[in-house]
Short mmCIF file of C-alpha atoms and ligand atoms in Angstrom, two decimals:
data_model
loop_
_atom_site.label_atom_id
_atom_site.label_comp_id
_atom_site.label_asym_id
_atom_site.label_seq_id
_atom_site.Cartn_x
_atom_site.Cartn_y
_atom_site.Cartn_z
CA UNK T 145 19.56 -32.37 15.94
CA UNK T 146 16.23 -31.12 13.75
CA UNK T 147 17.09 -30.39 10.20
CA UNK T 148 16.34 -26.88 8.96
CA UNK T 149 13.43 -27.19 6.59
CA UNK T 150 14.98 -26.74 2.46
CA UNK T 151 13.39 -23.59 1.30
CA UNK T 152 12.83 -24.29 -2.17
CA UNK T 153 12.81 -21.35 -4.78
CA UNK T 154 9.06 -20.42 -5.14
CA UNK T 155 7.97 -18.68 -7.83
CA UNK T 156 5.13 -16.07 -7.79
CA UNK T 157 2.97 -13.70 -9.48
CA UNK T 158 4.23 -10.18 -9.27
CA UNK T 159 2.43 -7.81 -6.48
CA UNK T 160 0.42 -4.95 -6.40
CA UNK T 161 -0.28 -1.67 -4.25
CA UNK T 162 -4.00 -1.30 -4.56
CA UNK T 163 -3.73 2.13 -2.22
CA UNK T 164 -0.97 3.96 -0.78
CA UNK T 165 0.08 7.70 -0.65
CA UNK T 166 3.70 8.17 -1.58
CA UNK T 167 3.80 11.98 -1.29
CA UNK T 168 3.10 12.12 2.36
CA UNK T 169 5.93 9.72 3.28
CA UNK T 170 8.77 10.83 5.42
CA UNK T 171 10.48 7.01 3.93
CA UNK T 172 14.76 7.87 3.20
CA UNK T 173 14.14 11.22 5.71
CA UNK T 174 15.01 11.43 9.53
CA UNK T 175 12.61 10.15 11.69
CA UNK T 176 9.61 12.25 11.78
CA UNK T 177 7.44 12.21 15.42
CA UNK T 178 3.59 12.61 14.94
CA UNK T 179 1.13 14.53 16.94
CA UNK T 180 -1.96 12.98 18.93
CA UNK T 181 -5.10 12.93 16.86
CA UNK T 182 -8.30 11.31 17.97
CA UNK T 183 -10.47 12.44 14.19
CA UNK T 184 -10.25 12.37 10.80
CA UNK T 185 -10.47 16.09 10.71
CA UNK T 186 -7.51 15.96 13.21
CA UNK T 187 -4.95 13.64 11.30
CA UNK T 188 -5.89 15.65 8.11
CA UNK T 189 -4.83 18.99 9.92
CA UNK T 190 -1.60 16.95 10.91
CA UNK T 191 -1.39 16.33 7.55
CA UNK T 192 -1.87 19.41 6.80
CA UNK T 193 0.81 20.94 8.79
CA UNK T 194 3.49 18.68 7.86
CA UNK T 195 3.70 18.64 4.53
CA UNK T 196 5.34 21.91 4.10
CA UNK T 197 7.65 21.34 6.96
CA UNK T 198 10.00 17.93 5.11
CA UNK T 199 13.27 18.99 3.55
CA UNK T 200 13.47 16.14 1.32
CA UNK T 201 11.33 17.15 -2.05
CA UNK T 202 7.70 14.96 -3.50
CA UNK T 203 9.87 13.36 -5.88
CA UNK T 204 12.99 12.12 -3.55
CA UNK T 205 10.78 10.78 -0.23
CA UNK T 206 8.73 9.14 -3.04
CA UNK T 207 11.23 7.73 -5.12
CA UNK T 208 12.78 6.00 -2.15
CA UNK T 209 9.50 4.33 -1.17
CA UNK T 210 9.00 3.41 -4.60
CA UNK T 211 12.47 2.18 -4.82
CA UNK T 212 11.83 0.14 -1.50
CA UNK T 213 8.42 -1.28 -2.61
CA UNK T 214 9.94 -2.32 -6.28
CA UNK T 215 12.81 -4.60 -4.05
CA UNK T 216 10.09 -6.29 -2.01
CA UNK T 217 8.07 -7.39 -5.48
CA UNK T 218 5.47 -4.40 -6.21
CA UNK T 219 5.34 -4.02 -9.74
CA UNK T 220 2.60 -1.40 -9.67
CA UNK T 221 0.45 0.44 -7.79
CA UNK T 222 -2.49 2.89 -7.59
CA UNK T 223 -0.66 6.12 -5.87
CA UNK T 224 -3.52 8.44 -4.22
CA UNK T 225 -1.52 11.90 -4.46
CA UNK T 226 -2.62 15.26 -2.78
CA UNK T 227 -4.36 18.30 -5.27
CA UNK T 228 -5.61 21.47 -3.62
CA UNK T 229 -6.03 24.82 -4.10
CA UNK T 230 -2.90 25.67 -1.46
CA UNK T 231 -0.45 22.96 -3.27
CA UNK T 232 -1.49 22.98 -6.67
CA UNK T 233 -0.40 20.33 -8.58
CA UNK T 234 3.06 19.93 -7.73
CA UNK T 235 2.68 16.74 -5.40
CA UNK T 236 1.61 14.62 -8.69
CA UNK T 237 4.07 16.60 -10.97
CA UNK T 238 6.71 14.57 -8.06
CA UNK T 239 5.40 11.54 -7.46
CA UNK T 240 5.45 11.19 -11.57
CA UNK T 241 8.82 12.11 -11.87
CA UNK T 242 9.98 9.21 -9.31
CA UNK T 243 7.81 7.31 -11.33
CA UNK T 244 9.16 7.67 -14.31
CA UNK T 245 12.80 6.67 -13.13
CA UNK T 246 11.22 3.30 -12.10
CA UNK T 247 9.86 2.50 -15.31
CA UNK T 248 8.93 0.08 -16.89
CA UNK T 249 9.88 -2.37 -13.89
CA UNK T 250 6.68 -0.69 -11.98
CA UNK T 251 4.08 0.72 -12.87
CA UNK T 252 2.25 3.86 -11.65
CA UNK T 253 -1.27 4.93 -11.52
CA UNK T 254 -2.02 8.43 -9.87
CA UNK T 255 -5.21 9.43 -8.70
CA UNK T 256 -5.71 13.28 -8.48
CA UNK T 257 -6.62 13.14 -4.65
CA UNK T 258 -8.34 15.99 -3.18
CA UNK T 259 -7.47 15.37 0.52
CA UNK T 260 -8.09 18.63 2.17
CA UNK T 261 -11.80 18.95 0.53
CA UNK T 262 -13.30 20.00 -2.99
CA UNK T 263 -16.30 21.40 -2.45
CA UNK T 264 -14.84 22.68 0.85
CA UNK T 265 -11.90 23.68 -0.58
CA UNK T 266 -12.94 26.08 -3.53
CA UNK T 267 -10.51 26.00 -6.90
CA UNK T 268 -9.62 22.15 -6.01
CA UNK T 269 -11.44 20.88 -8.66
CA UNK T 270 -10.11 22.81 -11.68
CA UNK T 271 -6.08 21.81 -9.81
CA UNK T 272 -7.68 17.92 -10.18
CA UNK T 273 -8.52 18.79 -13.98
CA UNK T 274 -5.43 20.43 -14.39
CA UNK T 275 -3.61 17.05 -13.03
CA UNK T 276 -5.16 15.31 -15.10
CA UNK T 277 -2.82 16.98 -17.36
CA UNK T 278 -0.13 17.07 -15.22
CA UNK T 279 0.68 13.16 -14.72
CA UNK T 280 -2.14 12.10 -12.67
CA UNK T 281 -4.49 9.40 -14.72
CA UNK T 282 -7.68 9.05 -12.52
CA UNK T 283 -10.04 11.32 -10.44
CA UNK T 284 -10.01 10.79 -7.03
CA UNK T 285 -12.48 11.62 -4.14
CA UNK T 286 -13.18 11.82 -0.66
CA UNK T 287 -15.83 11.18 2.25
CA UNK T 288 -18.96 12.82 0.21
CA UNK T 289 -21.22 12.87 3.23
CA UNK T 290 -18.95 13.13 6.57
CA UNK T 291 -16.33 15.86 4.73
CA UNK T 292 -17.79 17.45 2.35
CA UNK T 293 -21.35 17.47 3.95
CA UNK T 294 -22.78 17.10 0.36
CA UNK T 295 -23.16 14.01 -1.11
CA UNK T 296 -24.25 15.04 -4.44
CA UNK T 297 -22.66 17.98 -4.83
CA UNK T 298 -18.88 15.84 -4.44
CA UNK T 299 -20.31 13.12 -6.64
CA UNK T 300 -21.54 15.20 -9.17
CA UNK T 301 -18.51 17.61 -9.37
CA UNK T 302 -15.76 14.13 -9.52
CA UNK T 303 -18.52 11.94 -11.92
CA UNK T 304 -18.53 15.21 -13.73
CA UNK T 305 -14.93 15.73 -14.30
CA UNK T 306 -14.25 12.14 -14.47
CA UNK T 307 -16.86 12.13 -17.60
CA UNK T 308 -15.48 15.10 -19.57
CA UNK T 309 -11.51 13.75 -19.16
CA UNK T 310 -12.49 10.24 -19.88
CA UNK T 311 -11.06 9.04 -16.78
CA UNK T 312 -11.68 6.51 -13.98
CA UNK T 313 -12.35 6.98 -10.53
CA UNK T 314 -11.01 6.08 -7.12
CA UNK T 315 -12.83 7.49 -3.74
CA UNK T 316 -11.87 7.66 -0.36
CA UNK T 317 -14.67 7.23 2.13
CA UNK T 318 -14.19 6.70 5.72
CA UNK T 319 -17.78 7.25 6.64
CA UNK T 320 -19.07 4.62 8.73
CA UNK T 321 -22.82 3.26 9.68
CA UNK T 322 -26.13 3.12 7.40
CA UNK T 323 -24.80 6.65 6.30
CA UNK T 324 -21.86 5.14 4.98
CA UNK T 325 -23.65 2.32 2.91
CA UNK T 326 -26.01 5.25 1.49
CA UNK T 327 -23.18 7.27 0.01
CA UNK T 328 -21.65 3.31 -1.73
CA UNK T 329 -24.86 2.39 -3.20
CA UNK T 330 -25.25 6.04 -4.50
CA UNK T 331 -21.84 5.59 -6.07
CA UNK T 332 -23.04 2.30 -6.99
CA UNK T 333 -26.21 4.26 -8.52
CA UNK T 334 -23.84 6.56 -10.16
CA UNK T 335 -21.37 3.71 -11.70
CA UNK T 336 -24.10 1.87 -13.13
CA UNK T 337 -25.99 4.52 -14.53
CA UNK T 338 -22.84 5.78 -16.36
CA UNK T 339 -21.86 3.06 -18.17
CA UNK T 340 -18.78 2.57 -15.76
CA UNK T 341 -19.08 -0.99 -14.09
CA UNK T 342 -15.45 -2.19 -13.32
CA UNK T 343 -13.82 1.60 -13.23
CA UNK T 344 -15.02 2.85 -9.88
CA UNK T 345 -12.82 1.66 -6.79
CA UNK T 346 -13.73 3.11 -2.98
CA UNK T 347 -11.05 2.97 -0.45
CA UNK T 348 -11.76 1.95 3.31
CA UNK T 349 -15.07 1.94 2.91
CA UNK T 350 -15.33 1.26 6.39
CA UNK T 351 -19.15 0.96 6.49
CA UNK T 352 -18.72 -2.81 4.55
CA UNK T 353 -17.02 -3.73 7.18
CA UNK T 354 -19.85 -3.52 9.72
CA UNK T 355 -22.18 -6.71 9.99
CA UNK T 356 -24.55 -5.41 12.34
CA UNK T 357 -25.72 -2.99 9.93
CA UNK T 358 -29.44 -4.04 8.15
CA UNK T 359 -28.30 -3.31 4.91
CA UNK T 360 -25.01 -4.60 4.21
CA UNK T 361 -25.90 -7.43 2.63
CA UNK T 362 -28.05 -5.02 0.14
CA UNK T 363 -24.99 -2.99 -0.61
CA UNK T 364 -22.57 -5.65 -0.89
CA UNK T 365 -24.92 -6.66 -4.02
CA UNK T 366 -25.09 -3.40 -5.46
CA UNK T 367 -21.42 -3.15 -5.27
CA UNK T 368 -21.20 -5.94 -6.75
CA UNK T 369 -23.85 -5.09 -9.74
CA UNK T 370 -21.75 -1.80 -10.49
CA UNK T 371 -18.26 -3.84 -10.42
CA UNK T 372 -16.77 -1.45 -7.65
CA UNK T 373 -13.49 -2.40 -6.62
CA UNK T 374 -12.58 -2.17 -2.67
CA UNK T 375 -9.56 -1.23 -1.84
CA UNK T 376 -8.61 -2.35 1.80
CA UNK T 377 -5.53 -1.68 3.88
CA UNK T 378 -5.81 -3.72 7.27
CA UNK T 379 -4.87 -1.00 8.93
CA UNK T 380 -4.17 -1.65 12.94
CA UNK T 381 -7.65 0.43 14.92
CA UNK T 382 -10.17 0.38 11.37
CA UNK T 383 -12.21 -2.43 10.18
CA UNK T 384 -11.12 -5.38 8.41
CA UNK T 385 -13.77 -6.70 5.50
CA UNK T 386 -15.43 -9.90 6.26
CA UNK T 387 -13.84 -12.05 3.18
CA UNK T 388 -15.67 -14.50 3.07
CA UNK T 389 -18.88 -12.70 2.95
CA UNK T 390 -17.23 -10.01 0.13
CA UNK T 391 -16.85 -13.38 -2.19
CA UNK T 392 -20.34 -14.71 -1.75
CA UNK T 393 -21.59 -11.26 -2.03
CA UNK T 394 -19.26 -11.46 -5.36
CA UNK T 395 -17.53 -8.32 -4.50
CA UNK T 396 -13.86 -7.59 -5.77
CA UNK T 397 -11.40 -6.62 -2.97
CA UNK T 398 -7.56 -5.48 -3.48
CA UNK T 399 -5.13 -4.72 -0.94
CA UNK T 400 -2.96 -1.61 -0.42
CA UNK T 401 -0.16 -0.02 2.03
CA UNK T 402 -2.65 3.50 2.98
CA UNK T 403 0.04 6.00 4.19
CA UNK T 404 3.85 4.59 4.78
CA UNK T 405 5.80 6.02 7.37
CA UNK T 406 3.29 9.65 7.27
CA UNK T 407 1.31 11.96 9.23
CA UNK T 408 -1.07 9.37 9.78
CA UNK T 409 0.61 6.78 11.08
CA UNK T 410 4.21 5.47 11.99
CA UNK T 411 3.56 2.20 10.46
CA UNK T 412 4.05 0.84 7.45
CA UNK T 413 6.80 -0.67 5.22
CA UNK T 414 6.00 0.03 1.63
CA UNK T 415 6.08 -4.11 0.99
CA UNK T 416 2.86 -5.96 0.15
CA UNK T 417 4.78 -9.21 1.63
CA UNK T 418 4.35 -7.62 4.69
CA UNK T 419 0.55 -6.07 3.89
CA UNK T 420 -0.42 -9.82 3.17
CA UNK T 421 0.37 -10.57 6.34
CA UNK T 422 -0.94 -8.41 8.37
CA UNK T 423 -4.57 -8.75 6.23
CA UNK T 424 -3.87 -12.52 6.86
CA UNK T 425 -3.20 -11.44 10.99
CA UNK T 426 -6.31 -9.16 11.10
CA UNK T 427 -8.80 -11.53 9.38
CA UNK T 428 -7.69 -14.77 11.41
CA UNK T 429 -6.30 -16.34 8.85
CA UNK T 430 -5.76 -20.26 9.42
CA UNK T 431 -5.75 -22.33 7.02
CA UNK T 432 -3.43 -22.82 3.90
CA UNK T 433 -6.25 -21.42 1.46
CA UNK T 434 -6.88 -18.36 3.68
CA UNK T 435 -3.19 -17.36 3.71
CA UNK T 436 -3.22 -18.07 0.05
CA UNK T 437 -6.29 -15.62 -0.43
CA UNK T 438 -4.01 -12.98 1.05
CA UNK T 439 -1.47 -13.24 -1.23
CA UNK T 440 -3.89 -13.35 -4.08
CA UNK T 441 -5.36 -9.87 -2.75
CA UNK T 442 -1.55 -8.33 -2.61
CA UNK T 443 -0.73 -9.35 -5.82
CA UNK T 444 -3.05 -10.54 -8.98
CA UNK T 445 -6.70 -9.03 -7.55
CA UNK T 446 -4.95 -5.48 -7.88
CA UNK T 447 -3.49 -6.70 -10.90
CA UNK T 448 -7.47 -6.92 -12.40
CA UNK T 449 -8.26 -3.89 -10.96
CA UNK T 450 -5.24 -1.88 -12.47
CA UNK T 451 -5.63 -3.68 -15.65
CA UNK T 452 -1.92 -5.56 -15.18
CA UNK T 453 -2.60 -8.55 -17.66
CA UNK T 454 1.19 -10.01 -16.70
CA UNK T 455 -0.08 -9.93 -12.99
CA UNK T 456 -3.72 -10.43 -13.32
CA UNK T 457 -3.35 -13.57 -15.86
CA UNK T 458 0.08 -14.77 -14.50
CA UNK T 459 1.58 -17.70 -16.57
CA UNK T 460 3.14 -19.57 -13.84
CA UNK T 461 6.16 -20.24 -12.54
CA UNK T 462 8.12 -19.90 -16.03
CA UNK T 463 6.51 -16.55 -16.96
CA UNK T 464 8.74 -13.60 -18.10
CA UNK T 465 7.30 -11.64 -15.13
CA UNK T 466 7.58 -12.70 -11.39
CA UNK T 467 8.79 -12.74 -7.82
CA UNK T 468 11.14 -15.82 -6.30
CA UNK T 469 11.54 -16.51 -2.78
CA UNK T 470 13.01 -18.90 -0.22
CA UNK T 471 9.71 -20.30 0.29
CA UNK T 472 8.35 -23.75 0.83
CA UNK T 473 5.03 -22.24 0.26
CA UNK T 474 2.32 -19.05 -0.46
CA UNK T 475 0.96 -20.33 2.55
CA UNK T 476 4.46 -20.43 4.61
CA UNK T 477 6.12 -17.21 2.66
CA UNK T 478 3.10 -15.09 4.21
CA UNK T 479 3.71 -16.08 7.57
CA UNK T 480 7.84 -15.79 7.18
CA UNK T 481 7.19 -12.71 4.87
CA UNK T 482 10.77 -13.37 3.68
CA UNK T 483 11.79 -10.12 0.81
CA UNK T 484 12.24 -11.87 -2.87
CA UNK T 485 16.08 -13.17 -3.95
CA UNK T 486 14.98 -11.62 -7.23
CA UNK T 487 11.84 -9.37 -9.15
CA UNK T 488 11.76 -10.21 -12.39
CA UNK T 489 9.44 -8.27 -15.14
CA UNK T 490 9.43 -9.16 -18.76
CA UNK T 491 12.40 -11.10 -18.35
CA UNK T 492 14.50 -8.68 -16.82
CA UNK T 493 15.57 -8.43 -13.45
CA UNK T 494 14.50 -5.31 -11.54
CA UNK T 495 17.60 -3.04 -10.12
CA UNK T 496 16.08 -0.55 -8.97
CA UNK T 497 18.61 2.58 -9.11
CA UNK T 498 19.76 4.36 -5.48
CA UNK T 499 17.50 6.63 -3.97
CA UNK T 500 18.86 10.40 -5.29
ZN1 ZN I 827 -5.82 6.58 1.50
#
């Protein structure tokens, strides 16, 4: 007979949603069936389309994701949340709300997130101020070249705002090919020349991803120069980053969710035990040390970049804030992806209340 293998308690940093979109999830509602979309334009019209059709309000679908992620050891996360002339600012006014009944246990950062266009979609950017106001703490962005067909109009309009409100900034950009890298190293351009090293993350930034462009290795330096953070979702079609060549390059990376259970996709569990995972799957992870770097990217990287010192400067196993799991090890628990017997943050254990 082969003895089971003791799962000793293992202790762990807390983790951290670097990107996801809680206002678009159909989490705690019926099952929602998606359309067939073969563009970005496409999936945002989905988008689009659905988002006045769910019964459940901004603030319920959200609080249950937020509910969910909090069990499975998220202690915070950077929340990109819908502005626009059509929906004003009620999506952040919700996803602050189901914040708020999760605090202190997580933490929430919103990013006013102008999804369906700024320049394109005229009166977004004074809704984005006016989140600013209305719960939402840093200006967000989106594809300055392939949406907005203006790269400097976007970046000055989002630089601009993010200037006069004192605020950091988070953009999307899908954009792919040398095009791609020219938009990040303007942003890198942009960061540096503002004073703003360390408070300007991208999302996706697909282009990175992309060895067989000349000037990666360039841009990978000039990210690195302006202190962008990358936020990366291993999401199942898009490019993974090359980690190895990110740290020589000495560029920060953090890990996210992207869109749970949305418009855009049918994936997606809310739990950055499973998102380390499948960044650990879709990089070809094998050894100990590169399933460890997984877990590092779930949990304290996006505890730097969100300014979580408990996360980002964990004390170890005793410390008043952490996860413990049935684990033998990092390396082990990211394979299993077991949830946590218990989330712990400044010495309390999390509860989170039921969804409502
Ligand atoms: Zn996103």
């Amino acid at each position: 007979m082969t003895a089971t293998p003791e799962r000793q308690l293992l202790r762990t940093p807390g983790l951290v949603d670097a990107h996801i979109h809680p206002d678009k999830t159909s989490w705690g509602a019926p099952w929602m069936s998606r359309r067939p979309a073969a563009t970005l334009r496409e999936l945002i019209e989905n988008d689009r389309a659905t988002q006045f059709g769910f019964d459940a309000s901004v603030e319920q679908r959200s609080h249950a994701l937020l509910s969910h992620a909090l069990e499975n050891g998220t202690l915070a996360m950077r929340a990109h949340v819908d502005v626009s002339s059509e929906l004003g600012t009620a999506n952040v006014e919700g996803v602050r709300a189901a914040a708020e009944r999760l605090a202190p246990h997580l933490t929430v950062q919103i990013v006013a997130f102008p999804q369906f266009g700024l320049l394109t979609n005229p009166g977004t950017l004074d809704v984005m101020a006016a989140a600013l106001d209305a719960g939402a703490d840093l200006v967000g962005g989106i594809d300055p070249g392939g949406l907005e067909g203006d790269l400097h109009g976007h970046l000055d309009a989002i630089f601009g705002l993010a200037d006069r409100a004192g605020r950091d900034l988070d953009i999307h950009l899908h954009d792919g090919g040398e095009d791609g890298l020219a938009q990040i190293r303007e942003i890198a351009a942009r960061t540096i020349a503002g004073g703003r090293q360390g408070r300007v993350t991208i999302g996706h930034a697909f282009a990175l991803c992309d060895a067989s462009l000349p000037s990666l290795g360039e841009t990978l330096d000039r990210v690195a120069e302006a202190g962008i953070w990358i936020a990366t979702c291993a999401l199942g079609p898009d490019p993974v980053p090359d980690l190895d060549r990110f740290e020589r390059h000495g560029v920060r990376l953090a890990l996210g969710s992207d869109g749970v259970r949305d418009a855009w996709s049918p994936f997606g569990t809310g739990s950055m035990v499973d998102r380390a995972h499948l960044l650990a799957y879709r990089t070809g992870a094998l050894t100990d040390a590169e399933l460890e770097r997984a877990w590092r990217l779930a949990g304290v990287a996006g505890g730097e970049m969100l300014g979580i010192s408990e996360i980002a400067d964990w004390a170890g196993p005793q410390s008043a804030t952490r996860l413990e799991f049935a684990a033998e090890s990092i390396a082990q628990l990211v394979t299993d992806r077991p949830a946590p017997m218990r989330v712990i943050r400044g010495g309390a254990e999390v509860r989170p209340p039921a969804a409502g």
